[in-house]
Coordinates of C-alpha atoms in Angstrom, one line a residue:
X1 CA 0.0 -0.1 0.1
X2 CA 0.9 3.7 -0.4
X3 CA 2.9 5.2 2.6
X4 CA 1.5 8.8 3.2
X5 CA 4.0 11.7 3.6
X6 CA 3.9 13.4 7.1
X7 CA 0.7 15.1 8.0
X8 CA -1.5 13.5 5.3
X9 CA -4.6 12.0 6.7
X10 CA -5.1 8.2 5.4
X11 CA -8.7 7.6 4.3
X12 CA -8.5 3.9 3.6
X13 CA -6.0 1.1 3.3
X14 CA -6.4 -2.0 0.8
X15 CA -4.3 -5.1 1.1
X16 CA -4.2 -7.9 -1.6
X17 CA -3.6 -10.9 -1.3
X18 CA -4.3 -11.3 2.5
X19 CA -5.2 -14.4 4.3
X20 CA -8.0 -14.8 6.9
X21 CA -7.0 -17.3 9.6
X22 CA -9.5 -19.8 10.9
X23 CA -10.1 -23.3 11.7
X24 CA -10.3 -24.0 7.9
X25 CA -7.4 -23.6 5.4
X26 CA -6.4 -19.9 5.1
X27 CA -8.7 -18.2 2.8
X28 CA -7.3 -15.6 0.5
X29 CA -8.7 -12.4 -0.5
X30 CA -8.7 -8.6 -0.2
X31 CA -8.7 -6.7 3.1
X32 CA -10.1 -3.0 3.4
X33 CA -9.3 -0.9 6.4
X34 CA -11.6 2.2 6.2
X35 CA -12.1 4.8 9.0
X36 CA -15.7 4.8 8.6
X37 CA -16.5 1.0 7.7
X38 CA -13.9 -0.7 9.8
X39 CA -12.6 -4.1 8.4
X40 CA -13.9 -5.6 5.5
X41 CA -12.5 -8.9 4.1
X42 CA -13.7 -10.4 0.7
X43 CA -12.5 -13.7 -0.8
X44 CA -10.9 -13.6 -4.2
X45 CA -12.0 -17.2 -4.8
X46 CA -15.8 -17.8 -4.8
X47 CA -16.4 -14.3 -4.3
X48 CA -20.1 -14.4 -5.6
X49 CA -21.1 -17.2 -3.1
X50 CA -18.9 -16.3 -0.1
X51 CA -19.9 -14.0 2.8
X52 CA -17.8 -11.0 3.4
X53 CA -16.2 -10.8 7.0
X54 CA -17.0 -7.2 8.4
X55 CA -16.1 -5.6 11.6
X56 CA -17.6 -2.3 12.1
X57 CA -15.5 0.5 13.8
X58 CA -17.8 0.7 16.7
X59 CA -17.3 -3.0 17.4
X60 CA -13.3 -2.8 17.5
X61 CA -11.9 -3.0 20.9
X62 CA -8.2 -3.6 20.4
X63 CA -5.7 -4.7 17.8
X64 CA -2.6 -6.8 18.1
X65 CA 0.2 -6.9 15.7
X66 CA 2.7 -10.0 15.5
X67 CA 5.8 -9.9 13.1
X68 CA 6.0 -13.3 11.5
X69 CA 8.4 -14.5 8.8
X70 CA 5.9 -14.4 6.0
X71 CA 4.4 -11.1 6.6
X72 CA 2.8 -9.8 9.8
X73 CA -0.4 -10.8 11.5
X74 CA -3.1 -8.3 12.6
X75 CA -5.4 -9.6 15.2
X76 CA -8.8 -7.6 15.7
X77 CA -10.7 -8.0 19.0
X78 CA -14.2 -7.0 19.1
X79 CA -16.4 -5.8 22.2
X80 CA -18.4 -9.0 22.4
X81 CA -15.3 -11.2 21.6
X82 CA -17.5 -13.3 19.1
X83 CA -16.4 -11.6 15.8
X84 CA -12.7 -11.6 16.3
X85 CA -10.6 -12.1 13.3
X86 CA -7.0 -12.4 12.4
X87 CA -5.5 -11.3 9.0
X88 CA -2.0 -12.8 7.8
X89 CA 0.5 -11.8 5.1
X90 CA 0.4 -8.2 5.8
X91 CA 3.4 -5.8 5.1
X92 CA 5.7 -4.6 7.9
X93 CA 4.4 -1.0 7.7
X94 CA 0.9 -2.0 8.6
X95 CA 0.9 -1.0 12.3
X96 CA 1.7 2.5 11.7
X97 CA -0.8 3.0 8.9
X98 CA -3.5 1.3 10.9
X99 CA -2.9 3.6 13.8
X100 CA -3.5 6.6 11.7
X101 CA -6.7 5.3 10.2
X102 CA -8.1 4.0 13.6
X103 CA -6.5 6.1 16.1
X104 CA -8.9 5.5 18.9
X105 CA -8.5 1.6 19.1
X106 CA -6.0 0.2 21.5
X107 CA -3.1 -1.3 19.6
X108 CA -0.3 -3.8 20.9
X109 CA 2.9 -5.0 19.4
X110 CA 3.4 -8.5 20.5
X111 CA 6.4 -10.9 20.2
X112 CA 6.1 -14.5 19.0
X113 CA 8.0 -17.2 20.5
X114 CA 10.2 -19.2 18.0
X115 CA 11.7 -21.5 20.5
X116 CA 9.7 -24.6 19.4
X117 CA 9.2 -25.8 23.1
X118 CA 6.2 -28.0 23.9
X119 CA 6.1 -26.9 27.5
X120 CA 5.1 -23.7 28.8
X121 CA 1.9 -21.9 30.0
X122 CA -1.6 -22.3 28.9
X123 CA -3.8 -19.2 29.3
X124 CA -7.4 -18.4 28.8
X125 CA -7.6 -14.8 27.8
X126 CA -10.3 -12.3 28.2
X127 CA -10.5 -12.0 24.6
X128 CA -11.7 -15.7 24.3
X129 CA -8.6 -17.4 23.2
X130 CA -6.6 -20.2 24.5
X131 CA -3.0 -19.4 24.2
X132 CA 0.1 -21.5 25.0
X133 CA 3.7 -20.0 25.2
X134 CA 6.8 -19.6 27.5
X135 CA 5.4 -16.4 28.8
X136 CA 2.2 -14.3 28.2
X137 CA 4.2 -11.8 26.1
X138 CA 5.4 -14.4 23.6
X139 CA 2.7 -16.9 22.7
X140 CA 3.7 -20.1 20.7
X141 CA 0.2 -20.4 19.4
X142 CA -3.3 -19.5 20.1
X143 CA -6.8 -20.9 19.4
X144 CA -10.2 -19.1 19.5
X145 CA -12.5 -20.8 21.9
X146 CA -15.6 -20.0 19.7
X147 CA -14.6 -23.2 17.7
X148 CA -14.5 -25.3 21.0
X149 CA -16.9 -28.2 20.6
X150 CA -15.9 -30.3 23.9
X151 CA -13.5 -29.9 26.9
X152 CA -12.9 -32.9 29.2
X153 CA -10.2 -34.5 31.4
X154 CA -8.5 -37.2 29.7
X155 CA -6.7 -38.1 32.7
X156 CA -6.5 -37.0 36.2
X157 CA -3.9 -34.1 35.1
X158 CA -4.7 -34.1 31.4
X159 CA -7.1 -31.6 29.6
X160 CA -8.3 -32.5 26.2
X161 CA -10.0 -29.8 24.0
X162 CA -12.0 -31.0 21.0
X163 CA -12.8 -28.5 18.2
X164 CA -15.7 -28.5 16.0
X165 CA -15.3 -30.4 13.0
X166 CA -16.4 -28.2 10.0
X167 CA -17.7 -30.2 7.0
X168 CA -17.4 -27.0 5.0
X169 CA -13.7 -27.3 5.4
X170 CA -12.3 -28.2 1.8
X171 CA -8.7 -28.7 3.1
X172 CA -7.6 -32.1 4.0
X173 CA -6.2 -30.9 7.4
X174 CA -7.9 -29.0 10.3
X175 CA -7.3 -28.9 14.1
X176 CA -9.7 -31.3 15.8
X177 CA -8.0 -31.9 19.2
X178 CA -5.1 -30.7 21.4
X179 CA -4.4 -32.0 24.9
X180 CA -2.5 -30.5 27.9
X181 CA -0.7 -31.9 30.7
X182 CA -1.1 -29.7 33.7
X183 CA 1.3 -30.8 36.6
X184 CA -0.2 -30.8 40.0
X185 CA 2.5 -28.6 41.1
X186 CA 1.2 -25.7 38.9
X187 CA 1.1 -22.5 40.4
X188 CA -0.9 -20.7 37.7
X189 CA -4.1 -23.0 37.8
X190 CA -4.4 -23.5 41.7
X191 CA -6.4 -20.3 42.3
X192 CA -9.7 -21.1 43.8
X193 CA -8.9 -24.8 44.5
X194 CA -9.5 -24.4 48.0
X195 CA -13.1 -23.8 47.3
X196 CA -13.4 -26.8 44.9
X197 CA -13.8 -30.6 45.4
X198 CA -12.5 -33.6 43.6
X199 CA -10.8 -33.1 40.4
X200 CA -12.0 -29.6 40.3
X201 CA -9.5 -28.9 43.0
X202 CA -6.7 -29.9 40.8
X203 CA -5.0 -27.3 38.5
X204 CA -6.2 -29.4 35.5
X205 CA -9.7 -28.9 37.0
X206 CA -9.3 -25.3 37.1
X207 CA -8.1 -25.0 33.5
X208 CA -11.0 -27.2 32.3
X209 CA -13.4 -24.9 34.2
X210 CA -12.0 -21.9 32.6
X211 CA -12.1 -23.3 29.2
X212 CA -15.9 -24.2 29.5
X213 CA -16.9 -20.9 31.1
X214 CA -15.1 -18.8 28.5
X215 CA -16.4 -20.9 25.6
X216 CA -19.9 -20.8 26.8
X217 CA -19.7 -16.9 27.2
X218 CA -18.7 -16.8 23.7
X219 CA -21.5 -18.9 22.3
X220 CA -19.5 -21.9 21.5
X221 CA -21.7 -25.0 20.6
X222 CA -20.3 -27.0 23.5
X223 CA -21.4 -30.6 23.9
X224 CA -23.0 -31.0 27.3
X225 CA -23.1 -27.3 27.8
X226 CA -26.0 -24.8 27.3
X227 CA -28.1 -25.6 24.3
X228 CA -25.1 -27.3 22.7
X229 CA -25.9 -31.0 23.2
X230 CA -29.7 -30.8 22.7
X231 CA -31.1 -29.4 19.5
X232 CA -33.6 -26.5 19.8
X233 CA -35.7 -27.9 16.9
X234 CA -35.7 -31.3 14.8
X235 CA -37.3 -32.2 11.6
X236 CA -37.6 -36.0 10.9
X237 CA -37.2 -37.7 7.7
X238 CA -36.6 -35.0 5.3
X239 CA -36.0 -35.5 1.8
X240 CA -32.7 -33.7 0.8
X241 CA -31.7 -33.7 -2.9
X242 CA -28.1 -32.3 -2.7
X243 CA -26.5 -34.2 -1.0
X244 CA -29.1 -37.0 -1.7
X245 CA -30.8 -38.9 1.0
X246 CA -33.3 -39.0 3.8
X247 CA -32.0 -36.9 6.7
X248 CA -33.0 -35.7 10.2
X249 CA -32.2 -32.1 10.4
X250 CA -31.4 -30.9 13.9
X251 CA -31.0 -27.2 14.7
X252 CA -28.6 -26.2 17.4
X253 CA -27.6 -22.8 18.8
X254 CA -24.6 -22.5 16.6
X255 CA -25.0 -25.0 14.0
X256 CA -27.1 -27.4 12.2
X257 CA -26.6 -31.2 11.6
X258 CA -27.9 -33.5 8.6
X259 CA -28.2 -36.9 10.2
X260 CA -28.7 -40.1 8.0
X261 CA -28.2 -43.9 8.3
X262 CA -24.9 -43.5 6.4
X263 CA -23.4 -40.5 8.2
X264 CA -23.9 -36.8 9.2
X265 CA -23.0 -33.2 8.2
X266 CA -22.3 -30.5 10.5
X267 CA -22.4 -26.7 9.4
X268 CA -21.7 -23.9 11.4
X269 CA -24.2 -21.0 10.9
X270 CA -21.5 -18.6 10.3
X271 CA -21.0 -20.4 7.1
X272 CA -24.6 -20.0 5.7
X273 CA -24.9 -17.3 3.2
X274 CA -28.4 -17.3 2.5
X275 CA -31.6 -19.2 2.0
X276 CA -33.8 -19.5 -1.0
X277 CA -37.4 -20.5 -1.2
X278 CA -37.8 -22.1 -4.7
X279 CA -41.3 -23.2 -5.5
X280 CA -41.5 -25.6 -8.4
X281 CA -44.2 -25.2 -11.0
X282 CA -47.1 -27.7 -11.1
X283 CA -45.3 -29.7 -8.7
X284 CA -46.6 -30.6 -5.0
X285 CA -43.2 -29.7 -3.5
X286 CA -41.2 -26.5 -2.6
X287 CA -37.4 -26.4 -2.7
X288 CA -35.3 -24.8 0.0
X289 CA -31.9 -24.0 -1.0
X290 CA -29.2 -23.3 1.6
X291 CA -26.2 -21.5 0.3
X292 CA -22.7 -22.1 1.7
X293 CA -19.6 -19.9 1.6
X294 CA -17.6 -23.0 1.6
X295 CA -18.8 -26.4 0.2
X296 CA -19.5 -29.4 2.4
X297 CA -17.6 -32.5 1.3
X298 CA -18.7 -36.2 1.1
X299 CA -15.8 -38.2 -0.4
X300 CA -14.4 -36.3 -3.5
X301 CA -17.9 -34.7 -4.0
X302 CA -18.5 -30.9 -2.8
X303 CA -22.0 -29.5 -2.2
X304 CA -22.2 -25.6 -2.4
X305 CA -25.9 -25.6 -1.7
X306 CA -28.0 -27.8 0.4
X307 CA -31.4 -28.6 -1.4
X308 CA -34.2 -29.7 0.8
X309 CA -37.5 -30.7 -0.6
X310 CA -40.5 -30.2 1.4
X311 CA -44.2 -31.3 0.4
X312 CA -46.6 -28.6 0.1
X313 CA -49.5 -30.5 2.1
X314 CA -47.6 -31.2 5.3
X315 CA -48.6 -29.2 8.3
X316 CA -46.5 -29.3 11.6
X317 CA -46.5 -27.5 15.0
X318 CA -43.1 -26.5 16.5
X319 CA -42.0 -25.4 20.0
X320 CA -38.5 -24.2 20.1
X321 CA -36.5 -25.6 22.8
X322 CA -34.7 -22.8 24.4
X323 CA -34.8 -20.6 27.6
X324 CA -36.5 -17.4 27.7
X325 CA -33.3 -15.4 28.1
X326 CA -31.7 -17.2 25.1
X327 CA -34.9 -16.4 23.1
X328 CA -34.7 -12.7 24.1
X329 CA -31.2 -12.7 23.4
X330 CA -31.6 -13.8 19.7
X331 CA -34.4 -11.2 19.4
X332 CA -32.2 -8.5 20.7
X333 CA -29.7 -9.3 18.0
X334 CA -32.3 -8.7 15.2
X335 CA -33.1 -12.3 14.5
X336 CA -36.7 -12.9 13.5
X337 CA -37.3 -15.8 16.0
X338 CA -40.8 -17.2 17.5
X339 CA -41.0 -19.8 20.2
X340 CA -44.1 -21.4 18.7
X341 CA -44.6 -22.1 15.0
X342 CA -47.1 -23.8 13.0
X343 CA -48.3 -24.3 9.4
X344 CA -46.6 -25.7 6.3
X345 CA -43.5 -27.5 7.2
X346 CA -41.5 -25.3 4.7
X347 CA -42.4 -22.3 6.2
X348 CA -41.7 -23.6 9.8
X349 CA -38.4 -24.9 8.8
X350 CA -37.4 -21.6 7.2
X351 CA -38.5 -19.4 10.2
X352 CA -37.0 -21.7 12.6
X353 CA -33.5 -21.6 10.9
X354 CA -33.7 -18.0 10.1
X355 CA -34.4 -17.4 13.9
X356 CA -31.5 -19.3 15.4
X357 CA -28.9 -18.5 12.5
X358 CA -30.0 -15.0 11.5
X359 CA -29.6 -16.1 7.8
X360 CA -31.3 -14.0 5.3
X361 CA -34.2 -15.6 3.2
X362 CA -35.0 -14.7 -0.2
X363 CA -38.3 -15.5 -2.2
X364 CA -39.0 -15.3 -6.1
X365 CA -39.7 -11.8 -7.2
X366 CA -41.3 -10.3 -10.2
X367 CA -40.6 -13.0 -12.8
X368 CA -43.6 -15.1 -13.9
X369 CA -43.6 -17.9 -16.3
X370 CA -45.7 -17.3 -19.7
X371 CA -47.0 -20.9 -19.4
X372 CA -48.2 -21.4 -15.9
X373 CA -47.4 -18.1 -14.1
X374 CA -44.9 -20.0 -11.8
X375 CA -41.4 -18.5 -10.7
X376 CA -39.3 -20.8 -12.9
X377 CA -39.0 -22.6 -16.3
X378 CA -38.1 -26.1 -17.2
X379 CA -34.8 -26.4 -18.8
X380 CA -31.8 -28.7 -19.0
X381 CA -28.2 -28.2 -18.2
X382 CA -25.7 -30.8 -19.7
X383 CA -27.7 -34.0 -19.5
X384 CA -30.0 -33.3 -16.6
X385 CA -33.3 -31.7 -16.5
X386 CA -34.0 -29.0 -13.9
X387 CA -35.6 -25.5 -13.2
X388 CA -34.2 -22.1 -13.8
X389 CA -35.3 -19.5 -11.3
X390 CA -34.7 -16.0 -12.5
X391 CA -34.6 -14.1 -9.1
X392 CA -34.4 -10.4 -8.5
X393 CA -30.4 -10.5 -8.4
X394 CA -29.4 -13.8 -9.7
X395 CA -30.2 -16.9 -11.7
X396 CA -30.6 -20.2 -9.7
X397 CA -30.7 -23.4 -11.4
X398 CA -31.7 -26.6 -9.7
X399 CA -31.0 -29.4 -9.3
X400 CA -28.0 -31.2 -10.8
X401 CA -25.6 -29.5 -10.0
X402 CA -27.3 -26.6 -8.2
X403 CA -26.0 -23.3 -9.8
X404 CA -26.3 -19.8 -8.2
X405 CA -25.3 -16.9 -10.7
X406 CA -25.2 -13.4 -9.4
X407 CA -26.1 -10.9 -11.9
X408 CA -23.0 -9.1 -10.8
X409 CA -20.9 -11.9 -12.2
X410 CA -22.7 -11.9 -15.5
X411 CA -20.8 -10.3 -18.4
X412 CA -23.7 -11.1 -20.9
X413 CA -26.1 -13.5 -22.1
X414 CA -26.9 -14.9 -25.7
X415 CA -30.1 -16.3 -26.9
X416 CA -29.5 -19.4 -29.0
X417 CA -31.6 -21.0 -31.6
X418 CA -34.0 -18.1 -31.4
X419 CA -34.8 -18.0 -35.0
X420 CA -34.7 -21.9 -35.6
X421 CA -37.8 -22.8 -37.8
X422 CA -40.2 -25.1 -36.3
X423 CA -38.4 -25.5 -32.9
X424 CA -40.5 -25.2 -29.8
X425 CA -37.6 -24.2 -27.7
X426 CA -34.4 -22.1 -27.4
X427 CA -31.2 -22.0 -25.3
X428 CA -30.0 -19.4 -23.0
X429 CA -26.1 -18.9 -22.5
X430 CA -25.0 -17.0 -19.6
X431 CA -21.4 -15.8 -20.0
X432 CA -19.6 -14.7 -16.7
X433 CA -16.8 -12.1 -16.1
X434 CA -14.4 -14.9 -15.4
X435 CA -14.8 -16.3 -19.1
X436 CA -16.9 -19.3 -17.9
X437 CA -20.3 -20.0 -19.2
X438 CA -23.4 -22.0 -18.5
X439 CA -25.9 -23.0 -21.3
X440 CA -29.4 -23.8 -20.3
X441 CA -31.2 -25.5 -23.1
X442 CA -34.6 -26.4 -24.3
X443 CA -36.5 -23.6 -22.8
X444 CA -40.1 -23.4 -24.0
X445 CA -40.4 -20.8 -26.8
X446 CA -43.4 -19.3 -24.9
X447 CA -41.0 -18.0 -22.5
X448 CA -38.8 -16.1 -25.1
X449 CA -40.4 -12.8 -24.9
X450 CA -40.6 -13.2 -21.1
X451 CA -36.9 -13.7 -20.7
X452 CA -36.1 -11.0 -23.0
X453 CA -38.0 -8.5 -21.1
X454 CA -36.7 -9.9 -17.8
X455 CA -33.0 -9.6 -19.0
X456 CA -33.5 -6.3 -20.4
X457 CA -35.1 -4.9 -17.2
X458 CA -31.8 -6.0 -15.2
X459 CA -29.4 -4.1 -17.5
X460 CA -27.8 -7.4 -18.4
X461 CA -25.9 -7.1 -21.7
X462 CA -27.4 -9.2 -24.5
X463 CA -24.5 -10.5 -26.7
X464 CA -26.5 -11.1 -29.8
X465 CA -28.9 -8.0 -29.2
X466 CA -29.6 -7.3 -32.8
X467 CA -30.9 -10.9 -33.5
X468 CA -32.8 -10.9 -30.4
X469 CA -34.5 -7.6 -31.4
X470 CA -35.2 -9.0 -34.7
X471 CA -36.9 -12.1 -33.2
X472 CA -38.5 -10.8 -30.0
X473 CA -38.9 -7.1 -30.8
X474 CA -38.1 -4.2 -28.5
X475 CA -34.9 -2.6 -27.5
X476 CA -32.3 -3.7 -25.1
X477 CA -30.1 -1.9 -22.6
X478 CA -26.5 -2.1 -21.9
X479 CA -25.2 -3.2 -18.5
X480 CA -24.1 -0.4 -16.5
X481 CA -23.0 -1.8 -13.1
X482 CA -20.4 -4.2 -12.1
X483 CA -19.6 -6.0 -8.9
X484 CA -17.5 -8.7 -7.3
X485 CA -19.5 -10.2 -4.4
X486 CA -23.0 -10.8 -2.9
X487 CA -23.4 -8.5 -0.1
X488 CA -26.4 -8.5 2.3
X489 CA -28.2 -5.9 0.0
X490 CA -27.6 -8.0 -3.2
X491 CA -30.8 -9.9 -2.7
X492 CA -34.3 -8.9 -1.9
X493 CA -35.0 -10.0 1.7
X494 CA -38.1 -11.8 2.7
X495 CA -40.3 -9.5 4.6
X496 CA -44.1 -10.3 5.2
X497 CA -44.9 -6.6 4.9
X498 CA -43.1 -5.9 1.6
X499 CA -44.6 -6.9 -1.7
X500 CA -41.7 -8.3 -3.8
X501 CA -43.7 -8.3 -7.1
X502 CA -43.1 -5.5 -9.7
X503 CA -45.5 -4.1 -12.1
X504 CA -44.8 -4.8 -15.7
X505 CA -44.7 -1.9 -18.1
X506 CA -48.3 -1.7 -19.6
X507 CA -47.2 1.0 -22.2
X508 CA -45.2 -1.4 -24.1
X509 CA -46.9 -4.5 -25.8
X510 CA -44.0 -7.0 -26.5
X511 CA -46.4 -9.3 -28.4
X512 CA -47.5 -6.6 -31.0
X513 CA -43.9 -5.4 -31.4
X514 CA -42.7 -8.9 -32.0
X515 CA -45.1 -9.5 -34.7
X516 CA -44.1 -6.4 -36.5
X517 CA -40.5 -7.1 -36.4
X518 CA -40.8 -10.6 -37.5
X519 CA -42.7 -9.2 -40.6
X520 CA -39.9 -7.1 -41.2
X521 CA -37.3 -9.8 -40.7
X522 CA -39.0 -12.1 -43.3
X523 CA -39.0 -9.3 -45.9
X524 CA -35.3 -8.7 -45.2
X525 CA -34.6 -12.4 -45.6
X526 CA -36.5 -12.5 -48.8
X527 CA -34.5 -9.7 -50.2
X528 CA -31.2 -11.5 -49.2
X529 CA -32.4 -14.6 -51.0
X530 CA -33.2 -12.6 -54.1
X531 CA -29.6 -11.0 -54.0
X532 CA -28.0 -14.6 -53.6
X533 CA -29.9 -15.8 -56.6
X534 CA -28.6 -12.8 -58.8
X535 CA -25.1 -13.8 -57.7

């Protein structure tokens, strides 16, 4: 980044590539440090399906800088100790520049121990991390306790910490367990031992208690702790199309589980990007797509979206199993949560998951099929048939494989086979800014004008505009905006008080215009044929 001359006030810093540290493999991306927005990290890979990490200025409590061999590490502590984050591979001048941008936040330079010892002091900090090092000022490593799944005694003087196995981790390696031997002569963990009994009076028991209490305060999904071992809601024998199988879906305070006879998947709520309600046309089921910022893995197969298929005629009653203070805490954070839910199972599931996770919910918008007034059209992708949903800010294709295409990632579309004589279908090719493309085939010709009008209204470039204008009639508009990621505002949120539908332009009769243009096109083709005969 640019180093300002003395006296110049810095407005913002941008670093790329930067790595976000976590229990998964390090995520590469771009880091923005802004005096008004705080910290904003966006991945450079899977940008349109990953969720940005944002820490507002008002939430920043302190920052810690550690000089490491391959660029420095900047750790940001938030006031609630839940959204803490660490960024790696930053240049050496970062501390001085950050101090000028965020002068009110506490800042500390901390040394890193490079001695390679496996003995030292284990500490549980007020920031919600477990650190281990020779002394408090030079840690060897630290682990955020928000990822702690279980803390137990492995022996009389051993403490075992197990960490949440995240099925969205696409890397082969992740930290799942670490154990400490706490000698009975330890002077650091004997405070309060006189008031404890049994193993709790031992130094190992004191460390164990501190781990559990701190992790619980940070909202970690501890097994055996508050709401960590018992789901707040369960849905039995649910038909899941991706990954395929019959699952029981358990909703916990911090994660959900998909459990079947052959195995289970566990997904932390922080990896949920958005839910989509996708009603099929002329079908007694409705799909709910749960989009993840990192795919879950089964063998060598990755699933970016979980597709849950609910029947339209099943009614359920659900009582959320959580204490009143927990319910009030979720509501205070802005979650739309209710204790008692009843109605269609699809609606109950969406409201329950949205209530505990805070995940945004999107429903179909203004697009209506010309054939059945549904929210999707039948088509095929490669060798499989499915449904294409033109949403307000994205195309969503289901079902094999599910494909979510943000309009911000679209460079242009092309209508193919639009002038094929005697054909009852056409193809739509969507070209992305990264030079990849998706071709959706065999869309009913009755939807042609509908799609042309929809794409034009969204300011998406039509590559073969002249041909399309001649076939469908009407004009087209050039794309004027570009983007790189799906922010929270990129989709219309579900709100029962809002009307997502949009009125069509009644002053423009696309059908009449199409007939006029087709007539002119036939006349031009006849003239071209006459010219060819003369040649």
